mmCIF file of C-alpha atoms and ligand atoms in Angstrom:
data_model
loop_
_atom_site.group_PDB
_atom_site.id
_atom_site.type_symbol
_atom_site.label_atom_id
_atom_site.label_comp_id
_atom_site.label_asym_id
_atom_site.label_seq_id
_atom_site.Cartn_x
_atom_site.Cartn_y
_atom_site.Cartn_z
ATOM 1 C CA UNK A 1 -0.467 -3.718 -12.372
ATOM 2 C CA UNK A 2 2.055 -1.595 -11.888
ATOM 3 C CA UNK A 3 1.377 1.740 -12.059
ATOM 4 C CA UNK A 4 4.229 4.021 -10.218
ATOM 5 C CA UNK A 5 2.828 6.894 -8.578
ATOM 6 C CA UNK A 6 4.439 10.602 -9.760
ATOM 7 C CA UNK A 7 7.356 12.554 -8.833
ATOM 8 C CA UNK A 8 4.767 15.907 -7.661
ATOM 9 C CA UNK A 9 2.353 13.811 -6.283
ATOM 10 C CA UNK A 10 5.764 12.364 -3.317
ATOM 11 C CA UNK A 11 6.290 16.849 -3.496
ATOM 12 C CA UNK A 12 3.081 17.173 -3.105
ATOM 13 C CA UNK A 13 3.630 15.157 0.411
ATOM 14 C CA UNK A 14 6.416 16.625 1.781
ATOM 15 C CA UNK A 15 6.212 20.562 0.799
ATOM 16 C CA UNK A 16 1.916 21.049 0.466
ATOM 17 C CA UNK A 17 1.380 18.653 3.915
ATOM 18 C CA UNK A 18 4.262 19.580 5.364
ATOM 19 C CA UNK A 19 5.933 16.349 6.021
ATOM 20 C CA UNK A 20 9.694 16.113 5.861
ATOM 21 C CA UNK A 21 11.261 14.141 3.884
ATOM 22 C CA UNK A 22 8.232 12.384 2.320
ATOM 23 C CA UNK A 23 9.050 13.374 -1.002
ATOM 24 C CA UNK A 24 10.173 11.416 -3.721
ATOM 25 C CA UNK A 25 13.951 11.954 -3.215
ATOM 26 C CA UNK A 26 13.986 10.826 0.321
ATOM 27 C CA UNK A 27 11.473 8.371 -1.222
ATOM 28 C CA UNK A 28 12.936 7.193 -4.899
ATOM 29 C CA UNK A 29 15.732 4.641 -2.937
ATOM 30 C CA UNK A 30 13.122 3.128 -0.890
ATOM 31 C CA UNK A 31 11.200 2.222 -4.373
ATOM 32 C CA UNK A 32 14.123 1.370 -5.782
ATOM 33 C CA UNK A 33 14.903 -0.950 -3.034
ATOM 34 C CA UNK A 34 11.824 -2.687 -3.620
ATOM 35 C CA UNK A 35 12.060 -4.113 -7.670
ATOM 36 C CA UNK A 36 13.665 -5.799 -9.774
ATOM 37 C CA UNK A 37 12.693 -4.310 -13.121
ATOM 38 C CA UNK A 38 13.344 -6.566 -15.445
ATOM 39 C CA UNK A 39 11.926 -5.381 -18.373
ATOM 40 C CA UNK A 40 15.045 -2.358 -19.572
ATOM 41 C CA UNK A 41 18.243 -2.708 -17.718
ATOM 42 C CA UNK A 42 19.581 0.314 -16.213
ATOM 43 C CA UNK A 43 16.427 2.720 -16.344
ATOM 44 C CA UNK A 44 17.588 5.024 -13.142
ATOM 45 C CA UNK A 45 14.377 5.105 -11.663
ATOM 46 C CA UNK A 46 13.843 1.747 -11.568
ATOM 47 C CA UNK A 47 16.270 -0.959 -9.407
ATOM 48 C CA UNK A 48 17.544 -4.380 -10.345
ATOM 49 C CA UNK A 49 17.553 -6.115 -6.545
ATOM 50 C CA UNK A 50 14.405 -5.443 -4.625
ATOM 51 C CA UNK A 51 12.137 -8.684 -3.991
ATOM 52 C CA UNK A 52 9.699 -7.906 -6.037
ATOM 53 C CA UNK A 53 10.203 -8.310 -9.656
ATOM 54 C CA UNK A 54 8.200 -6.217 -11.951
ATOM 55 C CA UNK A 55 8.089 -7.325 -16.272
ATOM 56 C CA UNK A 56 4.846 -7.505 -18.409
ATOM 57 C CA UNK A 57 3.929 -10.708 -17.448
ATOM 58 C CA UNK A 58 3.316 -13.500 -19.960
ATOM 59 C CA UNK A 59 2.345 -13.917 -23.540
ATOM 60 C CA UNK A 60 -0.090 -10.707 -25.332
ATOM 61 C CA UNK A 61 -2.240 -9.652 -27.726
ATOM 62 C CA UNK A 62 -2.202 -8.475 -31.212
ATOM 63 C CA UNK A 63 -4.727 -6.454 -29.962
ATOM 64 C CA UNK A 64 -3.029 -5.639 -26.856
ATOM 65 C CA UNK A 65 -0.014 -4.802 -28.949
ATOM 66 C CA UNK A 66 -1.136 -2.741 -31.389
ATOM 67 C CA UNK A 67 -3.917 -0.303 -28.995
ATOM 68 C CA UNK A 68 -1.492 2.489 -28.086
ATOM 69 C CA UNK A 69 0.509 2.428 -31.140
ATOM 70 C CA UNK A 70 -3.173 3.699 -33.213
ATOM 71 C CA UNK A 71 -4.343 5.549 -29.854
ATOM 72 C CA UNK A 72 -1.043 7.095 -29.794
ATOM 73 C CA UNK A 73 -1.460 8.636 -33.381
ATOM 74 C CA UNK A 74 -5.291 9.486 -33.253
ATOM 75 C CA UNK A 75 -4.703 11.759 -29.489
ATOM 76 C CA UNK A 76 -2.663 14.448 -29.692
ATOM 77 C CA UNK A 77 -2.393 15.115 -26.579
ATOM 78 C CA UNK A 78 -0.703 11.870 -25.703
ATOM 79 C CA UNK A 79 2.414 10.503 -27.530
ATOM 80 C CA UNK A 80 3.644 6.284 -27.136
ATOM 81 C CA UNK A 81 5.537 6.165 -24.057
ATOM 82 C CA UNK A 82 8.278 3.646 -23.524
ATOM 83 C CA UNK A 83 7.455 4.056 -19.338
ATOM 84 C CA UNK A 84 5.044 5.372 -17.865
ATOM 85 C CA UNK A 85 6.812 4.670 -14.906
ATOM 86 C CA UNK A 86 10.178 6.417 -14.136
ATOM 87 C CA UNK A 87 7.781 8.691 -11.802
ATOM 88 C CA UNK A 88 8.667 11.797 -14.241
ATOM 89 C CA UNK A 89 7.082 11.052 -17.567
ATOM 90 C CA UNK A 90 2.853 9.479 -17.211
ATOM 91 C CA UNK A 91 0.174 10.805 -19.052
ATOM 92 C CA UNK A 92 1.900 8.438 -21.802
ATOM 93 C CA UNK A 93 0.605 5.345 -24.167
ATOM 94 C CA UNK A 94 2.531 2.123 -23.310
ATOM 95 C CA UNK A 95 2.513 -1.524 -22.769
ATOM 96 C CA UNK A 96 2.038 -2.129 -19.033
ATOM 97 C CA UNK A 97 3.786 -3.674 -16.593
ATOM 98 C CA UNK A 98 2.705 -5.617 -13.895
ATOM 99 C CA UNK A 99 4.387 -7.675 -10.588
ATOM 100 C CA UNK A 100 4.723 -10.783 -12.514
ATOM 101 C CA UNK A 101 8.204 -12.232 -12.268
ATOM 102 C CA UNK A 102 8.772 -12.748 -15.778
ATOM 103 C CA UNK A 103 10.954 -15.691 -15.334
ATOM 104 C CA UNK A 104 8.792 -17.644 -13.078
ATOM 105 C CA UNK A 105 5.106 -16.188 -14.165
ATOM 106 C CA UNK A 106 4.094 -15.864 -10.967
ATOM 107 C CA UNK A 107 2.025 -13.440 -9.066
ATOM 108 C CA UNK A 108 5.374 -10.812 -7.172
ATOM 109 C CA UNK A 109 2.825 -9.936 -4.164
ATOM 110 C CA UNK A 110 4.457 -8.073 -0.822
ATOM 111 C CA UNK A 111 2.593 -10.468 1.419
ATOM 112 C CA UNK A 112 4.998 -13.727 0.189
ATOM 113 C CA UNK A 113 7.828 -11.155 -0.081
ATOM 114 C CA UNK A 114 8.169 -9.942 3.037
ATOM 115 C CA UNK A 115 5.922 -11.014 5.492
ATOM 116 C CA UNK A 116 5.325 -14.941 4.961
ATOM 117 C CA UNK A 117 8.420 -15.615 4.025
ATOM 118 C CA UNK A 118 9.988 -14.721 7.212
ATOM 119 C CA UNK A 119 7.389 -16.487 9.084
ATOM 120 C CA UNK A 120 10.323 -19.710 10.026
ATOM 121 C CA UNK A 121 13.096 -17.256 10.409
ATOM 122 C CA UNK A 122 10.950 -14.422 12.538
ATOM 123 C CA UNK A 123 10.871 -15.231 15.517
ATOM 124 C CA UNK A 124 9.253 -11.590 16.906
ATOM 125 C CA UNK A 125 7.142 -12.032 13.916
ATOM 126 C CA UNK A 126 3.130 -14.236 14.970
ATOM 127 C CA UNK A 127 0.438 -13.132 11.887
ATOM 128 C CA UNK A 128 -3.581 -14.097 13.505
ATOM 129 C CA UNK A 129 -5.132 -14.502 9.616
ATOM 130 C CA UNK A 130 -8.809 -13.657 10.009
ATOM 131 C CA UNK A 131 -9.401 -11.901 13.051
ATOM 132 C CA UNK A 132 -10.814 -7.693 12.717
ATOM 133 C CA UNK A 133 -8.940 -5.608 15.405
ATOM 134 C CA UNK A 134 -11.699 -2.858 17.388
ATOM 135 C CA UNK A 135 -9.705 -0.924 18.441
ATOM 136 C CA UNK A 136 -6.664 1.010 19.841
ATOM 137 C CA UNK A 137 -5.888 -0.099 23.310
ATOM 138 C CA UNK A 138 -4.506 2.420 24.939
ATOM 139 C CA UNK A 139 -3.287 3.276 28.888
ATOM 140 C CA UNK A 140 -2.160 6.882 30.438
ATOM 141 C CA UNK A 141 -2.311 7.890 26.113
ATOM 142 C CA UNK A 142 -0.093 6.066 24.817
ATOM 143 C CA UNK A 143 -0.877 2.963 22.799
ATOM 144 C CA UNK A 144 -0.537 -0.190 24.129
ATOM 145 C CA UNK A 145 -1.991 -3.200 21.947
ATOM 146 C CA UNK A 146 -4.958 -3.214 20.583
ATOM 147 C CA UNK A 147 -7.865 -5.423 20.914
ATOM 148 C CA UNK A 148 -9.156 -8.018 17.489
ATOM 149 C CA UNK A 149 -11.796 -10.279 17.112
ATOM 150 C CA UNK A 150 -12.176 -13.716 14.971
ATOM 151 C CA UNK A 151 -13.737 -13.469 12.433
ATOM 152 C CA UNK A 152 -15.480 -16.520 12.519
ATOM 153 C CA UNK A 153 -16.832 -16.712 8.499
ATOM 154 C CA UNK A 154 -12.944 -17.111 7.531
ATOM 155 C CA UNK A 155 -12.191 -18.944 11.626
ATOM 156 C CA UNK A 156 -15.463 -20.792 12.004
ATOM 157 C CA UNK A 157 -16.314 -22.540 15.616
ATOM 158 C CA UNK A 158 -13.578 -19.627 16.793
ATOM 159 C CA UNK A 159 -14.268 -17.614 19.744
ATOM 160 C CA UNK A 160 -16.379 -14.760 19.527
ATOM 161 C CA UNK A 161 -14.678 -12.684 22.148
ATOM 162 C CA UNK A 162 -12.640 -9.947 22.159
ATOM 163 C CA UNK A 163 -8.887 -11.200 22.766
ATOM 164 C CA UNK A 164 -6.160 -8.084 23.239
ATOM 165 C CA UNK A 165 -2.482 -8.307 21.447
ATOM 166 C CA UNK A 166 0.183 -5.597 23.750
ATOM 167 C CA UNK A 167 2.947 -4.495 22.373
ATOM 168 C CA UNK A 168 6.364 -3.667 24.439
ATOM 169 C CA UNK A 169 7.328 0.032 21.931
ATOM 170 C CA UNK A 170 4.769 1.475 19.331
ATOM 171 C CA UNK A 171 1.228 0.346 17.370
ATOM 172 C CA UNK A 172 1.146 0.928 13.446
ATOM 173 C CA UNK A 173 -2.736 1.083 12.016
ATOM 174 C CA UNK A 174 -2.400 0.223 8.609
ATOM 175 C CA UNK A 175 -5.933 -0.918 7.887
ATOM 176 C CA UNK A 176 -6.114 0.525 4.672
ATOM 177 C CA UNK A 177 -7.456 3.892 3.333
ATOM 178 C CA UNK A 178 -11.702 2.899 4.926
ATOM 179 C CA UNK A 179 -10.232 0.751 7.721
ATOM 180 C CA UNK A 180 -7.944 2.903 9.396
ATOM 181 C CA UNK A 181 -9.949 5.688 10.449
ATOM 182 C CA UNK A 182 -12.302 3.430 11.570
ATOM 183 C CA UNK A 183 -10.351 1.623 13.959
ATOM 184 C CA UNK A 184 -9.516 4.934 14.740
ATOM 185 C CA UNK A 185 -12.614 6.276 15.274
ATOM 186 C CA UNK A 186 -14.185 3.183 17.531
ATOM 187 C CA UNK A 187 -10.386 3.753 19.657
ATOM 188 C CA UNK A 188 -11.645 7.469 20.120
ATOM 189 C CA UNK A 189 -9.615 9.679 17.969
ATOM 190 C CA UNK A 190 -11.737 11.270 15.388
ATOM 191 C CA UNK A 191 -14.907 13.883 15.031
ATOM 192 C CA UNK A 192 -16.708 14.546 18.615
ATOM 193 C CA UNK A 193 -19.778 15.054 17.410
ATOM 194 C CA UNK A 194 -20.050 11.234 16.190
ATOM 195 C CA UNK A 195 -17.921 9.331 18.756
ATOM 196 C CA UNK A 196 -19.864 10.558 21.003
ATOM 197 C CA UNK A 197 -22.830 9.543 18.380
ATOM 198 C CA UNK A 198 -21.743 6.113 18.071
ATOM 199 C CA UNK A 199 -20.822 6.591 22.244
ATOM 200 C CA UNK A 200 -17.595 6.037 21.881
ATOM 201 C CA UNK A 201 -15.676 8.245 24.538
ATOM 202 C CA UNK A 202 -13.643 11.511 22.797
ATOM 203 C CA UNK A 203 -9.925 10.682 23.513
ATOM 204 C CA UNK A 204 -8.393 13.219 20.625
ATOM 205 C CA UNK A 205 -11.125 15.521 18.891
ATOM 206 C CA UNK A 206 -9.712 15.005 15.375
ATOM 207 C CA UNK A 207 -12.222 16.294 13.527
ATOM 208 C CA UNK A 208 -10.529 15.370 9.762
ATOM 209 C CA UNK A 209 -10.276 11.843 10.877
ATOM 210 C CA UNK A 210 -12.779 9.535 8.152
ATOM 211 C CA UNK A 211 -14.159 12.822 7.296
ATOM 212 C CA UNK A 212 -12.700 14.518 3.509
ATOM 213 C CA UNK A 213 -10.647 11.952 2.236
HETATM 214 C C1 FAD B 1 -7.814 -1.601 -8.204
HETATM 215 C C2 FAD B 1 -7.301 -1.429 -7.406
HETATM 216 C C3 FAD B 1 -5.665 -0.414 -8.606
HETATM 217 C C4 FAD B 1 -4.827 -0.409 -7.585
HETATM 218 N N1 FAD B 1 -3.411 -0.443 -8.620
HETATM 219 C C5 FAD B 1 -2.735 -0.032 -8.024
HETATM 220 C C6 FAD B 1 -1.432 0.536 -8.528
HETATM 221 O O1 FAD B 1 -0.859 -0.019 -8.952
HETATM 222 N N2 FAD B 1 -0.304 0.936 -7.535
HETATM 223 C C7 FAD B 1 -0.323 1.856 -6.628
HETATM 224 O O2 FAD B 1 0.658 1.784 -6.738
HETATM 225 N N3 FAD B 1 -1.578 1.028 -5.789
HETATM 226 C C8 FAD B 1 -2.250 1.028 -7.222
HETATM 227 N N4 FAD B 1 -3.924 0.834 -5.398
HETATM 228 C C9 FAD B 1 -3.873 1.590 -4.390
HETATM 229 C C10 FAD B 1 -2.475 0.686 -3.318
HETATM 230 O O3 FAD B 1 -3.378 -0.903 -4.076
HETATM 231 C C11 FAD B 1 -3.259 1.323 -1.605
HETATM 232 O O4 FAD B 1 -3.063 2.231 -2.269
HETATM 233 C C12 FAD B 1 -2.351 0.577 -0.192
HETATM 234 O O5 FAD B 1 -2.705 -1.159 -1.286
HETATM 235 C C13 FAD B 1 -2.524 1.359 0.474
HETATM 236 O O6 FAD B 1 -2.040 0.132 1.002
HETATM 237 P P1 FAD B 1 -2.231 -0.391 2.624
HETATM 238 O O7 FAD B 1 -1.147 -1.077 3.347
HETATM 239 O O8 FAD B 1 -2.739 2.033 3.680
HETATM 240 O O9 FAD B 1 -3.735 -0.703 2.925
HETATM 241 P P2 FAD B 1 -4.481 -2.219 2.391
HETATM 242 O O10 FAD B 1 -3.601 -2.669 0.890
HETATM 243 O O11 FAD B 1 -5.602 -1.762 1.290
HETATM 244 O O12 FAD B 1 -4.245 -2.807 3.654
HETATM 245 C C14 FAD B 1 -5.452 -2.760 4.312
HETATM 246 C C15 FAD B 1 -5.428 -4.620 5.054
HETATM 247 O O13 FAD B 1 -6.309 -3.735 6.613
HETATM 248 C C16 FAD B 1 -7.007 -4.939 5.930
HETATM 249 N N5 FAD B 1 -8.415 -4.675 7.375
HETATM 250 C C17 FAD B 1 -9.322 -3.263 7.390
HETATM 251 N N6 FAD B 1 -9.687 -3.666 8.218
HETATM 252 C C18 FAD B 1 -9.397 -3.457 9.174
HETATM 253 C C19 FAD B 1 -9.290 -4.425 11.119
HETATM 254 N N7 FAD B 1 -9.687 -4.250 11.669
HETATM 255 N N8 FAD B 1 -8.660 -5.156 10.960
HETATM 256 C C20 FAD B 1 -7.676 -5.869 10.779
HETATM 257 N N9 FAD B 1 -7.291 -5.565 9.231
HETATM 258 C C21 FAD B 1 -7.725 -4.507 8.920
HETATM 259 C C22 FAD B 1 -7.879 -5.129 5.188
HETATM 260 O O14 FAD B 1 -8.781 -6.460 4.834
HETATM 261 C C23 FAD B 1 -6.272 -4.801 4.297
HETATM 262 O O15 FAD B 1 -5.672 -6.310 3.965
HETATM 263 C C24 FAD B 1 -4.882 -0.155 -6.211
HETATM 264 C C25 FAD B 1 -6.288 -0.215 -4.915
HETATM 265 C C26 FAD B 1 -7.325 -0.296 -6.107
HETATM 266 C C27 FAD B 1 -8.619 -0.806 -5.002
#
């Protein structure tokens, strides 16, 4: 599904959570750059030359077409809208777009358009699928790499010993809402009490990691 956040969500990142440069005005150009909106031309908050294609994605059913129209007639709080992903208009009934290229009918996803297609040409990119990061490696309080294990369910017969991938410049942790805090905690960044309970040496006592999500 193609569901974009509201402008007010991004503005909260910037203003409420104090992240200068992460507001709607700054992020909209990046959001547009990522997509090609195939549904309608010349919409100011949509992009038209990005790698990820957005369309209704193939055939729709009669009930699918009729539902938003019918629901909007009975619902006194929401109307039928033309586009619920402008980032400023939400809470309307609409046919929902998808990350699908209308020309090929194929799913238009991030791995195929930003990562896999670089493998042949980008010598700095090495993909290790089927590996799980156990912890970030620190030297002198600086992240210098990650320790990972082969997942033997994905890589049958692979060894079961920790490997290290070293970084020259920085380590980006992007293991998702559940995975990232777990990696940080296993690396010694998190609530001291929890880490001590599991025999992990505390590097930074940061109780917010993994809590109050
Ligand atoms: C059902 C559903 C529908 C959604 N629909 C939308 C939508 O329409 N629009 C929208 O904007 N957002 C949507 N979201 C939210 C969106 O998918 C997430 O916000 C987004 O994917 C987060 O991206 P990420 O790269 O931070 O993490 P993820 O996409 O979660 O990627 C994290 C990756 O890290 C890997 N990983 C985890 N732990 C480890 C480890 N120890 N070692 C190695 N790898 C690890 C995971 O396997 C995963 O591949 C939806 C989410 C769900 C669950």
